[in-house]
mmCIF file with all atom_site columns, C-alpha atoms in Angstrom:
data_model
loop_
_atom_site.group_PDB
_atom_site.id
_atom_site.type_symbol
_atom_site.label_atom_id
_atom_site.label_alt_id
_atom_site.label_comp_id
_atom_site.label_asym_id
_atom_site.label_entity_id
_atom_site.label_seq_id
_atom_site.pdbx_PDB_ins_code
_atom_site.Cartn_x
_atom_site.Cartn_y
_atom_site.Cartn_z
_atom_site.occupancy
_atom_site.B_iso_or_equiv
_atom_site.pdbx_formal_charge
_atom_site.auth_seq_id
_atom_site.auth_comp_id
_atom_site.auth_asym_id
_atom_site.auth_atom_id
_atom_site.pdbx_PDB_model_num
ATOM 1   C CA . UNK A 1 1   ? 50.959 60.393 131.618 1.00 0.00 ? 1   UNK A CA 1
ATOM 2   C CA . UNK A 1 2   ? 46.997 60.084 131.340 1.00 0.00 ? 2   UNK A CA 1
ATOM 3   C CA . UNK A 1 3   ? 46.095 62.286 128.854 1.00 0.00 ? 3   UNK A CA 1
ATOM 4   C CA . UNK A 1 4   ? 42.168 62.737 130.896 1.00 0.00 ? 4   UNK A CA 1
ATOM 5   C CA . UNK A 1 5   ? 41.625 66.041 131.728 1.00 0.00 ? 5   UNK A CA 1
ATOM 6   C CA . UNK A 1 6   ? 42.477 66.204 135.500 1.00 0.00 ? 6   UNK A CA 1
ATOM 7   C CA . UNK A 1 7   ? 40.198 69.062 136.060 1.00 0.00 ? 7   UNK A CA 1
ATOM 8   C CA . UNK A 1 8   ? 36.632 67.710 136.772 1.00 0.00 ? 8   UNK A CA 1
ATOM 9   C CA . UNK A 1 9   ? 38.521 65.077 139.233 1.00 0.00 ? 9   UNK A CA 1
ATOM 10  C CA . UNK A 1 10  ? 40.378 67.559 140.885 1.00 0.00 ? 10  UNK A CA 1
ATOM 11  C CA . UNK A 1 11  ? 37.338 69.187 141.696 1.00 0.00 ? 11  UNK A CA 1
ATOM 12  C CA . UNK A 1 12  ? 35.588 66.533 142.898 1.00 0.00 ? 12  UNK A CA 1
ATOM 13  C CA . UNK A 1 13  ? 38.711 65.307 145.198 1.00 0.00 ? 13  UNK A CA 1
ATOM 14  C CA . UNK A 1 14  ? 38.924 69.100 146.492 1.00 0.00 ? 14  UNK A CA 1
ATOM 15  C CA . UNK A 1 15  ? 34.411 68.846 147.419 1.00 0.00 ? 15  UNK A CA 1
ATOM 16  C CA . UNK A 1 16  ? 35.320 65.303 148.901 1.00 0.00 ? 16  UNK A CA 1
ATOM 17  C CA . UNK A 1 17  ? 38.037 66.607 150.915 1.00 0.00 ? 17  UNK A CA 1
ATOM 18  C CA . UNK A 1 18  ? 36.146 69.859 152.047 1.00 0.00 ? 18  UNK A CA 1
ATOM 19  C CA . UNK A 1 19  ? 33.583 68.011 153.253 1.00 0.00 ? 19  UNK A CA 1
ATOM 20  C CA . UNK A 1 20  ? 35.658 65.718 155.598 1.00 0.00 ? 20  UNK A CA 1
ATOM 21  C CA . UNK A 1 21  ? 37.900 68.462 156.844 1.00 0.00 ? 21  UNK A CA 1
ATOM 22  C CA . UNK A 1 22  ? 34.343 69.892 158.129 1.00 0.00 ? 22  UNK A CA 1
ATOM 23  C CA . UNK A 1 23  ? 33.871 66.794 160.290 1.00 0.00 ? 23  UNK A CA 1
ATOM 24  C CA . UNK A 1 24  ? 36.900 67.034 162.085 1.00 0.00 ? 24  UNK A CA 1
ATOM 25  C CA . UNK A 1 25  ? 36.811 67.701 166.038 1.00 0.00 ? 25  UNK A CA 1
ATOM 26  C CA . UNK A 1 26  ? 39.071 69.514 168.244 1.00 0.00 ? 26  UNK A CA 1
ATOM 27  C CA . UNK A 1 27  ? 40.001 66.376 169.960 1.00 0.00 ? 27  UNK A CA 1
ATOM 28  C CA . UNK A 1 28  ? 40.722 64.242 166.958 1.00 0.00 ? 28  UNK A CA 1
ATOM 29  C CA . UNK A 1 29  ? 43.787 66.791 165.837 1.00 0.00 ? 29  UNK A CA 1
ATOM 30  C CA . UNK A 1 30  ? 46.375 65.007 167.914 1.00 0.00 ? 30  UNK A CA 1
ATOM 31  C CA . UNK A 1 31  ? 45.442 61.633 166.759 1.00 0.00 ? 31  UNK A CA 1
ATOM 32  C CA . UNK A 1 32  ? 47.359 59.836 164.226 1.00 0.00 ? 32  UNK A CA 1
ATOM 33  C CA . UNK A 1 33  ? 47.106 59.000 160.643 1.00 0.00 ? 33  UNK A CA 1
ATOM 34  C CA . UNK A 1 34  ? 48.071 56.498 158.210 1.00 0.00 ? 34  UNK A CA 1
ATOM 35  C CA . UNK A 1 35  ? 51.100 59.011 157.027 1.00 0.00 ? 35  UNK A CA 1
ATOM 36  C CA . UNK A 1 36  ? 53.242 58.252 159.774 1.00 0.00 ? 36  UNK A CA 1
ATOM 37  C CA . UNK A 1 37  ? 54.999 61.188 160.064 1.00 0.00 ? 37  UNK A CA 1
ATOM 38  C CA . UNK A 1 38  ? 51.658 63.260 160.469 1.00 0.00 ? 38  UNK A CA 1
ATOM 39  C CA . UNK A 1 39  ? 49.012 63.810 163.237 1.00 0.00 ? 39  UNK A CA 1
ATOM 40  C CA . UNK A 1 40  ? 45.573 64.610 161.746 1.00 0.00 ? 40  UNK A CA 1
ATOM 41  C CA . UNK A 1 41  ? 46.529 68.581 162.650 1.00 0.00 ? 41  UNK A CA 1
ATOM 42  C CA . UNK A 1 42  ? 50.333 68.543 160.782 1.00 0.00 ? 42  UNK A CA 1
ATOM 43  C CA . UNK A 1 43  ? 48.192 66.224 157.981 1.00 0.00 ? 43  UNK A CA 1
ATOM 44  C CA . UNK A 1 44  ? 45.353 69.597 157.729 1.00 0.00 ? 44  UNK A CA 1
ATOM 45  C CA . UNK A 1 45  ? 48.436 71.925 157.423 1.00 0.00 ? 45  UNK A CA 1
ATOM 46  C CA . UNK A 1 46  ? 50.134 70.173 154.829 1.00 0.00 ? 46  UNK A CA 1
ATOM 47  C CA . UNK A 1 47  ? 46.305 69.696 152.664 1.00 0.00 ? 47  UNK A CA 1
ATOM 48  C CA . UNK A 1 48  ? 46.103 73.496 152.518 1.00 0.00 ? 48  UNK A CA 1
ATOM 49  C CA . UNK A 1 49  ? 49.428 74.593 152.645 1.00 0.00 ? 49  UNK A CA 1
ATOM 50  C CA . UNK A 1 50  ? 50.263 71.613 149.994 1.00 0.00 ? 50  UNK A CA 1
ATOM 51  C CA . UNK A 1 51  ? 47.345 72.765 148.125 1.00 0.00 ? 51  UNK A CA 1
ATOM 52  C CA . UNK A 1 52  ? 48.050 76.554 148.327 1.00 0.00 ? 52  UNK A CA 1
ATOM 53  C CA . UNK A 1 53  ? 51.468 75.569 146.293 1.00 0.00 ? 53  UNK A CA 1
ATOM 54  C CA . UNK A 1 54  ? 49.415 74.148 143.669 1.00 0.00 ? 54  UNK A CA 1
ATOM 55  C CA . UNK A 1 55  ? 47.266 77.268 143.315 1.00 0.00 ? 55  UNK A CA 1
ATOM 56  C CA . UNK A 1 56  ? 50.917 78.995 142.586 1.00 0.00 ? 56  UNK A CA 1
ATOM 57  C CA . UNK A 1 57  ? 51.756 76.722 140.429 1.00 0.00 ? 57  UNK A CA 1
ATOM 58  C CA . UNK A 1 58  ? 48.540 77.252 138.570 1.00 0.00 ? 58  UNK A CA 1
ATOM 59  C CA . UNK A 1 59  ? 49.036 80.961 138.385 1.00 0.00 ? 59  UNK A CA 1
ATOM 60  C CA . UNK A 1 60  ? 52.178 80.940 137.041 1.00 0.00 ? 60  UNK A CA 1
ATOM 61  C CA . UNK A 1 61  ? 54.063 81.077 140.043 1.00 0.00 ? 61  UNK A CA 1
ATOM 62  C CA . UNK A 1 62  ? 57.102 79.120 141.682 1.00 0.00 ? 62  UNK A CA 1
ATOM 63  C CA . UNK A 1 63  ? 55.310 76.367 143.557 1.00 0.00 ? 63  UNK A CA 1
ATOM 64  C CA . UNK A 1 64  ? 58.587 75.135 145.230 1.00 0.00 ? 64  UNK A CA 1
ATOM 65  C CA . UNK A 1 65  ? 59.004 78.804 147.082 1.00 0.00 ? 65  UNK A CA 1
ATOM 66  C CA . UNK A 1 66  ? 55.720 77.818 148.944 1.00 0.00 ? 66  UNK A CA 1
ATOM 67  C CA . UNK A 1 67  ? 56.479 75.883 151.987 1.00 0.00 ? 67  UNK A CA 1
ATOM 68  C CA . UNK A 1 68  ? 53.805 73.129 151.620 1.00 0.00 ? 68  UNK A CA 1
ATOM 69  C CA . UNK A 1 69  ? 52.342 73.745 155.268 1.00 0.00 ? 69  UNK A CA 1
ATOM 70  C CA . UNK A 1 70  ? 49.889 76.098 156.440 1.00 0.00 ? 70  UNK A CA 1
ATOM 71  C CA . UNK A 1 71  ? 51.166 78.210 159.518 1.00 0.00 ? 71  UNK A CA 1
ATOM 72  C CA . UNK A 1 72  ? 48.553 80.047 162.070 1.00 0.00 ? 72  UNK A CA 1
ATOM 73  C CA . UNK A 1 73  ? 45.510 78.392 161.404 1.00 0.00 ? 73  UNK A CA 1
ATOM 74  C CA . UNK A 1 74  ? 43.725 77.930 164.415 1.00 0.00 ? 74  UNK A CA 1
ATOM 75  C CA . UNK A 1 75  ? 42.322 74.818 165.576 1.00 0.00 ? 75  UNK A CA 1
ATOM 76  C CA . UNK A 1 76  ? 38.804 75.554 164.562 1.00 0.00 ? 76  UNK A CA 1
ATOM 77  C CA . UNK A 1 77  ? 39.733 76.810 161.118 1.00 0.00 ? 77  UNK A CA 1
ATOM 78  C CA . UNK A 1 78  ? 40.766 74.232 158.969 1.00 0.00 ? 78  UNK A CA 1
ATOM 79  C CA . UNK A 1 79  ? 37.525 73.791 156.895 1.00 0.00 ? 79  UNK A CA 1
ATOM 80  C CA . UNK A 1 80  ? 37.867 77.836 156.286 1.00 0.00 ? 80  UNK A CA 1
ATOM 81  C CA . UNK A 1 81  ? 41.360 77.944 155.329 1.00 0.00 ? 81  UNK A CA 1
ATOM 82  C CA . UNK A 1 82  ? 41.118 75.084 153.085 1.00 0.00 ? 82  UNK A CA 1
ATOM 83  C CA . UNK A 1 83  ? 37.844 76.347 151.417 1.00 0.00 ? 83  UNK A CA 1
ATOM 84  C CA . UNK A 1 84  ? 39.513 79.618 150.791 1.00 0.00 ? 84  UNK A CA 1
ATOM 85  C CA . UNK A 1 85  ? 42.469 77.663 148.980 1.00 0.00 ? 85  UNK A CA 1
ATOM 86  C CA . UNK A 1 86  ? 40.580 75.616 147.506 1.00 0.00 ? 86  UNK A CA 1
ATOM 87  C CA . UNK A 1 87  ? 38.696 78.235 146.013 1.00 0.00 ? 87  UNK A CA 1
ATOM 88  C CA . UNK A 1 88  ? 42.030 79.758 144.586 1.00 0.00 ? 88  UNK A CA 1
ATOM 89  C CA . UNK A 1 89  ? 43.256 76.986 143.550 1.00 0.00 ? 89  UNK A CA 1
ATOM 90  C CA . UNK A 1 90  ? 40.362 75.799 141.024 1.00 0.00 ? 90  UNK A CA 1
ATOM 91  C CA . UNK A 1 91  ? 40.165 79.465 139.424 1.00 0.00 ? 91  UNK A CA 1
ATOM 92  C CA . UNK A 1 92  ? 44.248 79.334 138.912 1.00 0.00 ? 92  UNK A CA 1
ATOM 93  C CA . UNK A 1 93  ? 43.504 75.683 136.203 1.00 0.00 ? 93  UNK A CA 1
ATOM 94  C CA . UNK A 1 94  ? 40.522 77.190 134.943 1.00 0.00 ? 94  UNK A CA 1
ATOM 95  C CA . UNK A 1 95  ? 41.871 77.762 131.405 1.00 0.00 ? 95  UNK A CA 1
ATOM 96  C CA . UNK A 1 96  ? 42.964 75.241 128.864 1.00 0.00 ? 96  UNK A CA 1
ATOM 97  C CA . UNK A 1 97  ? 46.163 76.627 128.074 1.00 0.00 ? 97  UNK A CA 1
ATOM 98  C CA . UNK A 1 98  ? 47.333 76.380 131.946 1.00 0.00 ? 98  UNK A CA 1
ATOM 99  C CA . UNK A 1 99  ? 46.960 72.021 131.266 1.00 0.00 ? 99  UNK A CA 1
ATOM 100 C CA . UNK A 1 100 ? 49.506 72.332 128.069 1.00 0.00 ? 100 UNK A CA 1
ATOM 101 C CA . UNK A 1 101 ? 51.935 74.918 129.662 1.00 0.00 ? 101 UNK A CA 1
ATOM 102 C CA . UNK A 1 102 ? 55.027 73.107 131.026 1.00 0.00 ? 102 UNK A CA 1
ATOM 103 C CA . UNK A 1 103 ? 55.304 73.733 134.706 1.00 0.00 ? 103 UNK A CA 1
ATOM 104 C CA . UNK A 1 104 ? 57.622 73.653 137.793 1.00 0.00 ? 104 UNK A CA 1
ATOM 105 C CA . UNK A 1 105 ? 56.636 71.168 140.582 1.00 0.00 ? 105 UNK A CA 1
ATOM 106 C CA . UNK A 1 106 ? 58.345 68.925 143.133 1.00 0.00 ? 106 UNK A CA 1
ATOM 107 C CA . UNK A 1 107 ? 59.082 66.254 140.570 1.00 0.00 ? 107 UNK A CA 1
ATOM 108 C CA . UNK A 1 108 ? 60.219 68.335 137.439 1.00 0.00 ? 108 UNK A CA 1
ATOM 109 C CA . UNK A 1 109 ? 59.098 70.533 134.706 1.00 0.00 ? 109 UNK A CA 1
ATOM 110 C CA . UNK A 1 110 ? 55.992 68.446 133.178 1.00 0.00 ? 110 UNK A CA 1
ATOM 111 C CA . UNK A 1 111 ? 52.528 69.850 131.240 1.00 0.00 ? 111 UNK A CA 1
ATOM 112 C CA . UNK A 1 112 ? 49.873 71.190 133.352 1.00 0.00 ? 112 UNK A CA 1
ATOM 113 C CA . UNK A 1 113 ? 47.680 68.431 132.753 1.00 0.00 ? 113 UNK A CA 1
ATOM 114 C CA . UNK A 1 114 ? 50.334 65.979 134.175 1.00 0.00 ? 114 UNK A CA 1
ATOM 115 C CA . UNK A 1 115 ? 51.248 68.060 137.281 1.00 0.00 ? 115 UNK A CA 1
ATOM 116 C CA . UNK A 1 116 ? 46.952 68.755 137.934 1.00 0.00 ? 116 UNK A CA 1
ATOM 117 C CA . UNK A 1 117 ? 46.940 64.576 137.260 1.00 0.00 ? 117 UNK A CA 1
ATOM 118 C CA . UNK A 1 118 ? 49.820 64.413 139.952 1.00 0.00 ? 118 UNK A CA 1
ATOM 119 C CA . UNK A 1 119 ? 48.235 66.721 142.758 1.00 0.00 ? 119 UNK A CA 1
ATOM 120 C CA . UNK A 1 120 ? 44.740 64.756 141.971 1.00 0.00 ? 120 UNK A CA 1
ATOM 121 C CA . UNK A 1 121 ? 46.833 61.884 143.717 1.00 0.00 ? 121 UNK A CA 1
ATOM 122 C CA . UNK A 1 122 ? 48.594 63.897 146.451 1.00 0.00 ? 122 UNK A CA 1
ATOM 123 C CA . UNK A 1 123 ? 44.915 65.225 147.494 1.00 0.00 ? 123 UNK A CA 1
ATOM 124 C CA . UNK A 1 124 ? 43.070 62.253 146.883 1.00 0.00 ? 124 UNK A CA 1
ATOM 125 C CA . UNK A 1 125 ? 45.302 60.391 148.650 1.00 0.00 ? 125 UNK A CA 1
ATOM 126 C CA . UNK A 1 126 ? 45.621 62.475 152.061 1.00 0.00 ? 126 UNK A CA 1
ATOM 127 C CA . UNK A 1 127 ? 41.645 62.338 152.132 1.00 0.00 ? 127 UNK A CA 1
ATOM 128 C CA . UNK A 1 128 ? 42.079 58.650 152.760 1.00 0.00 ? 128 UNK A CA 1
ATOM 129 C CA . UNK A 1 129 ? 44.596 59.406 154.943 1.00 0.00 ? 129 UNK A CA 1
ATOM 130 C CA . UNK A 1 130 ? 42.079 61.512 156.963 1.00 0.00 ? 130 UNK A CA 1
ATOM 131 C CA . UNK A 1 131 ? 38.754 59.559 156.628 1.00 0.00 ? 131 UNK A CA 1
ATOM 132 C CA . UNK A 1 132 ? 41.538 56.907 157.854 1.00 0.00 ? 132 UNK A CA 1
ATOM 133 C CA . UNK A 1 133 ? 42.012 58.731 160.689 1.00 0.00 ? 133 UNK A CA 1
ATOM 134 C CA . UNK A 1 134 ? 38.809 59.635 161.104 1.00 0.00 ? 134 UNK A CA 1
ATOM 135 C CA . UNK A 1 135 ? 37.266 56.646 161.068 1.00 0.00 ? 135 UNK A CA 1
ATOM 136 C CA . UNK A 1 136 ? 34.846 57.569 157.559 1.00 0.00 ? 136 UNK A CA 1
ATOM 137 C CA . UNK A 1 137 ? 36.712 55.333 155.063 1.00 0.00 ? 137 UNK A CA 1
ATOM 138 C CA . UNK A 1 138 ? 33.361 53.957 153.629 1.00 0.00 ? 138 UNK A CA 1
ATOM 139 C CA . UNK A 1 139 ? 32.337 57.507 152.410 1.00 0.00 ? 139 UNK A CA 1
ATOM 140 C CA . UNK A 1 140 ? 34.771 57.971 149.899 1.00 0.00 ? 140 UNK A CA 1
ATOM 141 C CA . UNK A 1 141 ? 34.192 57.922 146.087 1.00 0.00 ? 141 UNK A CA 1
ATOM 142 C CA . UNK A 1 142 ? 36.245 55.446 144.381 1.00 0.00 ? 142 UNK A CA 1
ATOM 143 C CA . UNK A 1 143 ? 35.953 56.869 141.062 1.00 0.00 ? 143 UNK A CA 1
ATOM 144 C CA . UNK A 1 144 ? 38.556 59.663 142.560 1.00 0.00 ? 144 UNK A CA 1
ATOM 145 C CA . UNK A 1 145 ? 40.564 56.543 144.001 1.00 0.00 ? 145 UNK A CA 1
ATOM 146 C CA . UNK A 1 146 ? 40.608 55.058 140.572 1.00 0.00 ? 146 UNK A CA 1
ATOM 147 C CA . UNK A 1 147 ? 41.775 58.132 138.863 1.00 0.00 ? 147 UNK A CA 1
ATOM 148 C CA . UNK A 1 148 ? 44.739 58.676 141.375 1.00 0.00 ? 148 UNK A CA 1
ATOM 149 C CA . UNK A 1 149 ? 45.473 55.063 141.266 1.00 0.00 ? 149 UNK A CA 1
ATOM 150 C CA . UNK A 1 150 ? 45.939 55.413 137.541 1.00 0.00 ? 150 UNK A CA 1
ATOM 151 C CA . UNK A 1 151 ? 48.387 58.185 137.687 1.00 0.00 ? 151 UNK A CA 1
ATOM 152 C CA . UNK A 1 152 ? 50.296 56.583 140.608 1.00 0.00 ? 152 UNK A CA 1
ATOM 153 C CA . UNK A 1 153 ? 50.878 53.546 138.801 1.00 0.00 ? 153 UNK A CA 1
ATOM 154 C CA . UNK A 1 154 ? 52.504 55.934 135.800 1.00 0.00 ? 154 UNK A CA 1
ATOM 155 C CA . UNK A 1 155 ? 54.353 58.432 138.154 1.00 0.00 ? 155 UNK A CA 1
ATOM 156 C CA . UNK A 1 156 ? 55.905 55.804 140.496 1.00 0.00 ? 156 UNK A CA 1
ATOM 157 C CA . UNK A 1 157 ? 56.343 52.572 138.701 1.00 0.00 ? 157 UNK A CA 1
ATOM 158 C CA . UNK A 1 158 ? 57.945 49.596 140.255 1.00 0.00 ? 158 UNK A CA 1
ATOM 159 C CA . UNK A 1 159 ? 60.752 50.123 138.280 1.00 0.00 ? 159 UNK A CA 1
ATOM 160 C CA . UNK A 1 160 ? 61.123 53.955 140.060 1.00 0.00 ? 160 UNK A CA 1
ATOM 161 C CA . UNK A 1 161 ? 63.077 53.138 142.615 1.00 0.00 ? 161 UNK A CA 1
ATOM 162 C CA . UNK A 1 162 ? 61.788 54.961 145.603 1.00 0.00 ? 162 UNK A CA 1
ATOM 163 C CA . UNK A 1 163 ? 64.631 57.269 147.938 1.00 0.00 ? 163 UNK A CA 1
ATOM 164 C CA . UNK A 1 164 ? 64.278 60.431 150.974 1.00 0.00 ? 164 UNK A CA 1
ATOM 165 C CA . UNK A 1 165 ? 63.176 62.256 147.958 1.00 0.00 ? 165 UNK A CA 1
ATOM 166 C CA . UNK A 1 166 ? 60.392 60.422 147.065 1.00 0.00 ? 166 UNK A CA 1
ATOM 167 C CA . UNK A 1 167 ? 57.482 61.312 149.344 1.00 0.00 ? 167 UNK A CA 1
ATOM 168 C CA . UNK A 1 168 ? 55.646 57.997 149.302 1.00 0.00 ? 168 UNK A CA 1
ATOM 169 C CA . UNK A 1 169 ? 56.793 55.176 151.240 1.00 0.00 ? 169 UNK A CA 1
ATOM 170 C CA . UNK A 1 170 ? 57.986 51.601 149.174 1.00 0.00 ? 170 UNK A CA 1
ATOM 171 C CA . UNK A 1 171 ? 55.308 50.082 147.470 1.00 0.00 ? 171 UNK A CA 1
ATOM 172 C CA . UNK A 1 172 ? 53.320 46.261 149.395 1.00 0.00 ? 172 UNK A CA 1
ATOM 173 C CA . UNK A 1 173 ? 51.036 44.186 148.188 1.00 0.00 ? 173 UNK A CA 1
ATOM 174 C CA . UNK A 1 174 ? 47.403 45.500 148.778 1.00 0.00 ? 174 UNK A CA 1
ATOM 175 C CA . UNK A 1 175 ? 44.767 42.834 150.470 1.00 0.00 ? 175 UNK A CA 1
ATOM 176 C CA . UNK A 1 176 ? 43.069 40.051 147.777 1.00 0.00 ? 176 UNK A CA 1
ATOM 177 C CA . UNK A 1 177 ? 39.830 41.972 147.080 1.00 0.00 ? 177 UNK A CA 1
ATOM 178 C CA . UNK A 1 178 ? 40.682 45.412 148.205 1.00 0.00 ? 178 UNK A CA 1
ATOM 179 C CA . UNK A 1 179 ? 39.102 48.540 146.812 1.00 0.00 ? 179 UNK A CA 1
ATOM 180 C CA . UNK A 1 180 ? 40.244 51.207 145.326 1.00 0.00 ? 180 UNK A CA 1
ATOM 181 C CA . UNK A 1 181 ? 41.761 53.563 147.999 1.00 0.00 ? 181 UNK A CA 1
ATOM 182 C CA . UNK A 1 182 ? 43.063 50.581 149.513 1.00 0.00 ? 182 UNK A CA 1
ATOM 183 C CA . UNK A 1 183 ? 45.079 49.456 146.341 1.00 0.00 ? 183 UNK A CA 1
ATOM 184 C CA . UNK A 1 184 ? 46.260 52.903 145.970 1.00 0.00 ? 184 UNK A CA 1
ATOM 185 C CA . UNK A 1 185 ? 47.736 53.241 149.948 1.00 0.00 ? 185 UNK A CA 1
ATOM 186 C CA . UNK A 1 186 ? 49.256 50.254 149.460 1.00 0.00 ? 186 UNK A CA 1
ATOM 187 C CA . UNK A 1 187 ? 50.823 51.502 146.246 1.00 0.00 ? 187 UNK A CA 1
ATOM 188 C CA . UNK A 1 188 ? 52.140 54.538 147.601 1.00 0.00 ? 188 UNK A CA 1
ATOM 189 C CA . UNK A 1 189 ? 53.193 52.543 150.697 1.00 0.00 ? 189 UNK A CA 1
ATOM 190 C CA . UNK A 1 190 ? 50.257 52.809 153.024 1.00 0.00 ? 190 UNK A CA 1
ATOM 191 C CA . UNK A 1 191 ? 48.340 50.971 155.331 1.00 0.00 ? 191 UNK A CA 1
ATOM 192 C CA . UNK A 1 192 ? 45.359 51.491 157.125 1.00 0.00 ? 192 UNK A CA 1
ATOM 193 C CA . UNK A 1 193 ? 45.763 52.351 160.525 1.00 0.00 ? 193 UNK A CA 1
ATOM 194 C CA . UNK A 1 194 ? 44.416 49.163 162.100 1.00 0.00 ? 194 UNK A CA 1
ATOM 195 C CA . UNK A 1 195 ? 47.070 47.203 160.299 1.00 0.00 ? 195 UNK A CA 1
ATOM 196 C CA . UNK A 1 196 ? 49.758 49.739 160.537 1.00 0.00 ? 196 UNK A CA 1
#
C-alpha cells in the first residue's frame, strides 16, 4: 500500500468535494450519475453518510455499524451536512498514531494510513462522479486523481477478481490520452455519462 501520508490529500479531496456539493441545484438531485445505481441525491447521501463511517473509523469506532447513507437531510442541506462531517472526520486522523493503528473497514483490518489511502479513492472518486453529473468535470484537480489512481491500482489489481462484494464495477480500457480521473473511472469501472 502507498506508504504517502494520505492526510494532506484527503483534505484536499474533502475542500474539492465541499465545494461542488455547494453548486448543486434542487433540480439536478434526480438526475443521474456515472454510478449507475445512484441519482445525484442517493450519490450526496452516500458522500456524507459514507464519509461519516470514516470519521468512526477514525475515532476508534466500528465503521461497519454506520450505514454508509445519510438519512433526513433535506434537499437544501447537503453542503451543511457534509461540511459538518467533514469537519469530524479530519479532526478523528489528526494524530499520527491513528495512520499506524490497524483498523476495521469494509475491506479488512489494514493500518490507518492504508484505510485513509483507501477512502482518499472512495471520495475522490464520487466527486467525479458528481462534477460528472454536474456537468464541472474540467474543475477537478488531478493531483487528487493521481493519488487515488495510485491506490486503486494497489487495492484492486487486475489480478483481484472483482464479485457483489466488490463495490466498483469490472475494470475497461480508459480512452488513448485520457486524464487522470478518466483513467481512474475506467479503472474502477466507470464511464462518463455521455458514453455510458
Amino acid at each position: 500500500m502507498n506508504t504517502i501520508d494520505p492526510r494532506p490529500f484527503y483534505t484536499r479531496a474533502t475542500e474539492q468535494a465541499a465545494a461542488l456539493i455547494k453548486t448543486v441545484r434542487p433540480e439536478q438531485l434526480d438526475g443521474p450519475t456515472p454510478c449507475t445505481e445512484f441519482d445525484v441525491r442517493a450519490l450526496l447521501s452516500h458522500i456524507v453518510g459514507g464519509t461519516g463511517r470514516i470519521a468512526v473509523v477514525g475515532e476508534g469506532g466500528d465503521g461497519l455499524a454506520i450505514h454508509p447513507f445519510a438519512e433526513g437531510v433535506t434537499d437544501d442541506g447537503w453542503a451543511a451536512a457534509y461540511d459538518e462531517v467533514r469537519v469530524r472526520v479530519l479532526k478523528a486522523w489528526e494524530s499520527d498514531e491513528r495512520m499506524t493503528s490497524p483498523v476495521r473497514v469494509p475491506w479488512g483490518e489494514v493500518p490507518g494510513h492504508a484505510a485513509l489511502s483507501g477512502y482518499v479513492m472512495e471520495i475522490v472518486t464520487h466527486t467525479w462522479d458528481l462534477a460528472e453529473a454536474l456537468g464541472h468535470r474540467e474543475e477537478l484537480d488531478p493531483e487528487l486523481a493521481e493519488f487515488a489512481l495510485a491506490t486503486a491500482r494497489q487495492v484492486l489489481p487486475d489480478s483481484r477478481p472483482r464479485d457483489e462484494n466488490t463495490p466498483f464495477d469490472t475494470r475497461h480500457q480508459a480512452p488513448e490520452g485520457a486524464g487522470a480521473y478518466e483513467q481512474l473511472a475506467a479503472w474502477l469501472g466507470r464511464r462518463p455519462l455521455d458514453r455510458a
